[in-house]
Each structure stands twice: as structure tokens, then as C-alpha cells.
PDB file of C-alpha atoms in Angstrom:
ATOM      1  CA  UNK A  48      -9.291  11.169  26.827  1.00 59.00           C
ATOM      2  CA  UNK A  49      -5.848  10.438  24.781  1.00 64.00           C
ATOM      3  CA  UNK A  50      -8.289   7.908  22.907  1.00 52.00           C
ATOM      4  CA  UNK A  51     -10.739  10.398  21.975  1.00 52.00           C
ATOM      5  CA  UNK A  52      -8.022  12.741  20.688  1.00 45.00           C
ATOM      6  CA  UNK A  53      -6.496   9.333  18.796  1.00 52.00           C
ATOM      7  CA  UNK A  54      -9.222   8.953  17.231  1.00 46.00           C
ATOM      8  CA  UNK A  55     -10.301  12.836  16.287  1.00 49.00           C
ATOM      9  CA  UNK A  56      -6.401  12.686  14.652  1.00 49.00           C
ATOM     10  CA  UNK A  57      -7.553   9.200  12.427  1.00 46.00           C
ATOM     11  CA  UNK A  58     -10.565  11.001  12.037  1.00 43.00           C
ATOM     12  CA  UNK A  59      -9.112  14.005  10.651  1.00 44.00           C
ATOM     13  CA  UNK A  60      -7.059  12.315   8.267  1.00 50.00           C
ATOM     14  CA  UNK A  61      -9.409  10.203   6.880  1.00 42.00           C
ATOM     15  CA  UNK A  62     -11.153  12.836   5.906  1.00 39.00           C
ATOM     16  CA  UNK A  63      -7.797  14.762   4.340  1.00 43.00           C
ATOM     17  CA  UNK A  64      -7.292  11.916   2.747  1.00 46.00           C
ATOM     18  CA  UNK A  65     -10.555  10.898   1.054  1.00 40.00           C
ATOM     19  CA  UNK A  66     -11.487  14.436   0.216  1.00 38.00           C
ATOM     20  CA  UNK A  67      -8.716  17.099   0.312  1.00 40.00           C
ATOM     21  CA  UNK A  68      -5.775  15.163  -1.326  1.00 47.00           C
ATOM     22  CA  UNK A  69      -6.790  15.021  -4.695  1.00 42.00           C
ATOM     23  CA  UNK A  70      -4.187  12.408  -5.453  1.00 51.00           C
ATOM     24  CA  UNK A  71      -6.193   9.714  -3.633  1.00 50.00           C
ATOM     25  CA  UNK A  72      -9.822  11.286  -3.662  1.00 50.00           C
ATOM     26  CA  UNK A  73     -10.237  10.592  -6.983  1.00 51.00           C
ATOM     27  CA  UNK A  74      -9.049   6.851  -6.833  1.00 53.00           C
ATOM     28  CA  UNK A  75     -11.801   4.184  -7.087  1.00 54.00           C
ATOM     29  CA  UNK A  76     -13.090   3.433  -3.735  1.00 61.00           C
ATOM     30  CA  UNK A  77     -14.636   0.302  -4.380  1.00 81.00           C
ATOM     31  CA  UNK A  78     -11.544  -1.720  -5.415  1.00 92.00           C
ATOM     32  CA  UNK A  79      -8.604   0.906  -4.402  1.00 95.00           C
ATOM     33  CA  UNK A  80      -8.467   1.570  -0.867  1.00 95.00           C
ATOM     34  CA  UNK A  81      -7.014   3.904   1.245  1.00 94.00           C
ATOM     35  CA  UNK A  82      -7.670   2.320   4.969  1.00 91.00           C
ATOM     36  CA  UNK A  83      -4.139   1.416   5.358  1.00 93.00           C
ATOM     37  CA  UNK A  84      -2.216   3.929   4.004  1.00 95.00           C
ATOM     38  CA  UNK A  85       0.988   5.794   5.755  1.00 93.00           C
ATOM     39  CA  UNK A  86       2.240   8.718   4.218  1.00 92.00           C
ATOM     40  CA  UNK A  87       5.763   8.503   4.455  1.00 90.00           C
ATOM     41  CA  UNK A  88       7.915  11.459   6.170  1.00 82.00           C
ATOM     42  CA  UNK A  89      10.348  10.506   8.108  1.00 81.00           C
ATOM     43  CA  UNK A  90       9.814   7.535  10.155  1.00 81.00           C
ATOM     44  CA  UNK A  91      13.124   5.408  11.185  1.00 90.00           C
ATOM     45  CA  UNK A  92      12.456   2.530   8.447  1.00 90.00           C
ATOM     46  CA  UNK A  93      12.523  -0.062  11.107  1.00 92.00           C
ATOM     47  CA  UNK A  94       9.175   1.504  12.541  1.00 92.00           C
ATOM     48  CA  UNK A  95       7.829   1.894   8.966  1.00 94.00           C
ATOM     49  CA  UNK A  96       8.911  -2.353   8.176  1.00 95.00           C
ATOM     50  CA  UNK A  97       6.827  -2.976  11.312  1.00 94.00           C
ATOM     51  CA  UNK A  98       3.724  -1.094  10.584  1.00 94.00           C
ATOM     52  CA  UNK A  99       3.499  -2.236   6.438  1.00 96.00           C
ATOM     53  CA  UNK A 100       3.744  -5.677   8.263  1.00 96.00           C
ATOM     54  CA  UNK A 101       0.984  -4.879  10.838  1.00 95.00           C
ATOM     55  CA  UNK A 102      -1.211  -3.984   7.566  1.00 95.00           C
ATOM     56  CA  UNK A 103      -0.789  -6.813   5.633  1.00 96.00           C
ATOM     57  CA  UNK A 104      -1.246  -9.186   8.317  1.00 95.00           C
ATOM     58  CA  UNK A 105      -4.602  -7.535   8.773  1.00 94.00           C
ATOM     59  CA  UNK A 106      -5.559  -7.845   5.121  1.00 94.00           C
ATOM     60  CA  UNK A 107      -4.259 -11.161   4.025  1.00 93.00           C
ATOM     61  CA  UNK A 108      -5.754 -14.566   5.647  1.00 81.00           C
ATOM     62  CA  UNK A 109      -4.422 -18.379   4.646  1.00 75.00           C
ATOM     63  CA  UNK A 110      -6.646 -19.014   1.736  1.00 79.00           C
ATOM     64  CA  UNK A 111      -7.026 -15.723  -0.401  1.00 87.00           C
ATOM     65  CA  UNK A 112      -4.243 -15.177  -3.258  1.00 95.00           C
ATOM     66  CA  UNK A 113      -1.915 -11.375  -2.545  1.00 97.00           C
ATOM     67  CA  UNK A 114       0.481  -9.590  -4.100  1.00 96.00           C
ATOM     68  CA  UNK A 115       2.681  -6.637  -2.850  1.00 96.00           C
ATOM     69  CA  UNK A 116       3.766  -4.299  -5.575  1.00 95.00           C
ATOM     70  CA  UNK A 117       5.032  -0.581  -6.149  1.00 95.00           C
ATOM     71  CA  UNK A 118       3.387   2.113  -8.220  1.00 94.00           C
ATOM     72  CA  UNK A 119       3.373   5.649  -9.380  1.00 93.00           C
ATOM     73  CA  UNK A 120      -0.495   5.091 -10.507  1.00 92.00           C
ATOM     74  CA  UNK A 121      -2.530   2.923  -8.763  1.00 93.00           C
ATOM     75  CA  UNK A 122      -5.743   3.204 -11.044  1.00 91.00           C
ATOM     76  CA  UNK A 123      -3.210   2.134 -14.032  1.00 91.00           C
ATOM     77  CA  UNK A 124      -1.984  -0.484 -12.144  1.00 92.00           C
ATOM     78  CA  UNK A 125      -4.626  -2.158 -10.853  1.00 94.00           C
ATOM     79  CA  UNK A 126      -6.142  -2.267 -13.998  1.00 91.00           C
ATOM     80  CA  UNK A 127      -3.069  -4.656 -15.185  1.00 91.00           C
ATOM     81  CA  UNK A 128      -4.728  -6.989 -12.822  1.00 91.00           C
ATOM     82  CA  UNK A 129      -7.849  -8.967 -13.907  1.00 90.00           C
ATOM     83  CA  UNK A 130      -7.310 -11.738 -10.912  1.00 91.00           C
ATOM     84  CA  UNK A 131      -7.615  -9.854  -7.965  1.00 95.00           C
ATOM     85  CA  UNK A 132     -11.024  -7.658  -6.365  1.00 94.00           C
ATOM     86  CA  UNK A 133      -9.140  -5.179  -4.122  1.00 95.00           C
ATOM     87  CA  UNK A 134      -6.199  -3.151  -4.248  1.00 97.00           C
ATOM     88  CA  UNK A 135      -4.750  -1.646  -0.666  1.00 97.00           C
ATOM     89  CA  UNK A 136      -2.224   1.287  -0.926  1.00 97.00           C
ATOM     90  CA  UNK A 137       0.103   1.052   1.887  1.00 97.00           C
ATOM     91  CA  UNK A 138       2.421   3.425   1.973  1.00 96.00           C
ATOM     92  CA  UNK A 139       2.540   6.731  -0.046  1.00 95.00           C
ATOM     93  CA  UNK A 140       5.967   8.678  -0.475  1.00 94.00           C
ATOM     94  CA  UNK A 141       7.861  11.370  -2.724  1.00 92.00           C
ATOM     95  CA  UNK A 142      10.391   8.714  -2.050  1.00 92.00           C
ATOM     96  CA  UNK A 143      11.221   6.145  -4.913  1.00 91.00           C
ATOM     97  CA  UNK A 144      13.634   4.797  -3.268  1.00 92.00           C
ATOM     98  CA  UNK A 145      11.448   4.206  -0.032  1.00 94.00           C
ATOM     99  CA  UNK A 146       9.277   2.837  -1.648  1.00 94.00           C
ATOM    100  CA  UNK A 147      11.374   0.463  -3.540  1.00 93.00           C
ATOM    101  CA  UNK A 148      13.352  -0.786  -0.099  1.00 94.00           C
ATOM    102  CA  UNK A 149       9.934  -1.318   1.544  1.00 95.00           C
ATOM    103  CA  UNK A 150       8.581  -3.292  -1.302  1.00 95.00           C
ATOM    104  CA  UNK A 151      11.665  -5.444  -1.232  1.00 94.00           C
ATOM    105  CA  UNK A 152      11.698  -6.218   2.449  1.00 95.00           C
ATOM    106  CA  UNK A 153       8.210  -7.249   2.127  1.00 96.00           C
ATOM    107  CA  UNK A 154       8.625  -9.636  -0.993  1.00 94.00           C
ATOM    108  CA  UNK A 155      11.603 -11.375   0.542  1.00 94.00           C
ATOM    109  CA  UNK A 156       8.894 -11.622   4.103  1.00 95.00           C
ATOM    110  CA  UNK A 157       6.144 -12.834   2.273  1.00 95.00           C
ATOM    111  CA  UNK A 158       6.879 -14.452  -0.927  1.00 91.00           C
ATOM    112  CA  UNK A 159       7.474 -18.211   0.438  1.00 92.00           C
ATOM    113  CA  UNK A 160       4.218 -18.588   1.759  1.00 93.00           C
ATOM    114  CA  UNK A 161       1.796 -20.293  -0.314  1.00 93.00           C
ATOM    115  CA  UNK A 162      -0.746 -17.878  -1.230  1.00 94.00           C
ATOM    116  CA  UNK A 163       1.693 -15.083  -1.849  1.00 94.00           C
ATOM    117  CA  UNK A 164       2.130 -14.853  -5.922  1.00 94.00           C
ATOM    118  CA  UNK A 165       5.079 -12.397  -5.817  1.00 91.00           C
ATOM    119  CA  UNK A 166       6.831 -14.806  -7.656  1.00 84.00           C
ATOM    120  CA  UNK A 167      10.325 -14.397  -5.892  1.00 76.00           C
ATOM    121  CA  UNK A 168      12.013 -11.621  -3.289  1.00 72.00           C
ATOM    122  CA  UNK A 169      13.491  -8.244  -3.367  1.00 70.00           C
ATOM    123  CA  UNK A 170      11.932  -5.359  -6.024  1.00 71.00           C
ATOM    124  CA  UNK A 171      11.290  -5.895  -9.418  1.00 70.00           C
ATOM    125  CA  UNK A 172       9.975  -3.743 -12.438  1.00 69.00           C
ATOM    126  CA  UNK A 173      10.039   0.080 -13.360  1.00 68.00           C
ATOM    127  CA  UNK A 174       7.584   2.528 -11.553  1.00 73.00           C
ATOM    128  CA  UNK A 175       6.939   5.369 -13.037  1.00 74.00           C
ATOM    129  CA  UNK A 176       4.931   8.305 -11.654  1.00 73.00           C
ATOM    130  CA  UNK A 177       1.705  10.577 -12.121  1.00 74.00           C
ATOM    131  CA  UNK A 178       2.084  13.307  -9.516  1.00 77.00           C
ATOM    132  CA  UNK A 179       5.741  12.713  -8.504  1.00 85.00           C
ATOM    133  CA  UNK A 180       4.287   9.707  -5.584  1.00 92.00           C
ATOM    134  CA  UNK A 181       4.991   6.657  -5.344  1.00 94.00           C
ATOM    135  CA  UNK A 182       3.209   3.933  -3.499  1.00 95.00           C
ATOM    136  CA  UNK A 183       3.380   0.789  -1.822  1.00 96.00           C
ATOM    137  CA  UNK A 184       0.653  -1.754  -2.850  1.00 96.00           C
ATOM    138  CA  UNK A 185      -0.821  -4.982  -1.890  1.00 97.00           C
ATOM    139  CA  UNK A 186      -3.783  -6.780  -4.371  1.00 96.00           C
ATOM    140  CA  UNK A 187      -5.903  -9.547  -2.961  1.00 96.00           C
ATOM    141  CA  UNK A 188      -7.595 -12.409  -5.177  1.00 91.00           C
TER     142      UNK A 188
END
């Protein structure tokens, strides 16, 4: 019973997601996708660490090149990257600075191992914005 109702709730946002949100329904679904993504509200950032962690682990496996990144675009970005297939948002948020904090946690987590090509910890670059969100990103080879 509470997995049925789970899973009507995943359900139901899927389905926001991919076709009422028009700032994801019109992203590329064969190289951007959306099957991770956590909007950001206002979970205690130790419970949002934990779940972007729970994500990547998912996507990333010992012999496939990643990157985590931040964006205010993700079509844009992506298309600054010619050596990776797949693009997975993360996290989306109103919240630069949430944004920013998650994407340095994760770089200092996952930058020493050997596949990882965020070349050192903590947040780097500028992120600007299309529609005043900001995401978290990870890019596979």
C-alpha cells in the first residue's frame, strides 16, 4: 500500500517534470536527463549531500570518464562538451548558492578517483542563468 502510493508520487512527478515544467520538457532527452533530479526546497543539506551521492553512485561505474558541474543552462552546457554521451541533472534550485556548496562537496568527494576529470576540489567557474535555476550536473564519457 505505502509502495503503491510511493510510486503514484514518482509517478506523478515524472510526469510534472517531463511535460508540465517547461524548463526541463524542452531539454534533449536523449543526452540530458532528468531521472535523477531533486528539486531543491528545503531539505537540511546533510540529507541533500547524501542523496546527490546516492545518484552518482548509481550513474558512475570504475571504467567510464564523469564530471560534476553547475549550470544555469544545461542544453548550453552540454554542448561545451564533445567527450561525453550523457548529461544527468541532479539537483535543480532558485538557489545559486546551493547549488554552488553542493557542487563543491561533491568535487572535493569525487575528484581523486581516477576516472573523475574534475580536475581538482571545491567550485569553480561562473554560472549564469536562463530562467533564474540553477542546476547541479554530472556528464559521463
Amino acid at each position: 500500500m505505502i509502495g503503491d502510493v510511493i510510486a503514484g508520487f514518482a509517478l506523478a512527478k515524472l510526469v510534472y517534470e517531463l511535460v508540465l515544467n517547461r524548463d526541463t520538457a524542452n531539454i534533449e532527452r536523449d543526452k540530458i536527463f532528468v531521472d535523477y533530479l531533486v528539486e531543491y526546497h528545503s531539505q537540511e543539506f546533510k540529507t541533500l549531500k547524501s542523496m546527490m551521492t546516492k545518484r552518482i553512485n548509481k550513474i558512475i561505474d570504475s571504467n567510464r570518464r564523469f564530471k560534476i558541474g553547475k549550470t544555469g543552462d544545461p542544453e548550453e552546457r552540454f554542448t561545451k562538451y564533445s567527450d561525453y554521451t550523457a548529461m544527468y541533472l541532479l539537483c535543480r534550485s532558485s538557489d545559486m548558492g546551493i547549488i554552488e556548496s553542493l557542487e563543491c562537496y561533491l568535487n572535493n568527494k569525487y575528484y581523486p578517483m581516477p576516472n573523475c576529470d574534475n580536475v581538482k576540489g571545491g567550485s569553480a567557474g561562473l554560472m549564469t542563468n536562463k530562467h533564474s535555476e540553477y542546476f547541479l550536473y554530472l556528464v559521463i564519457e
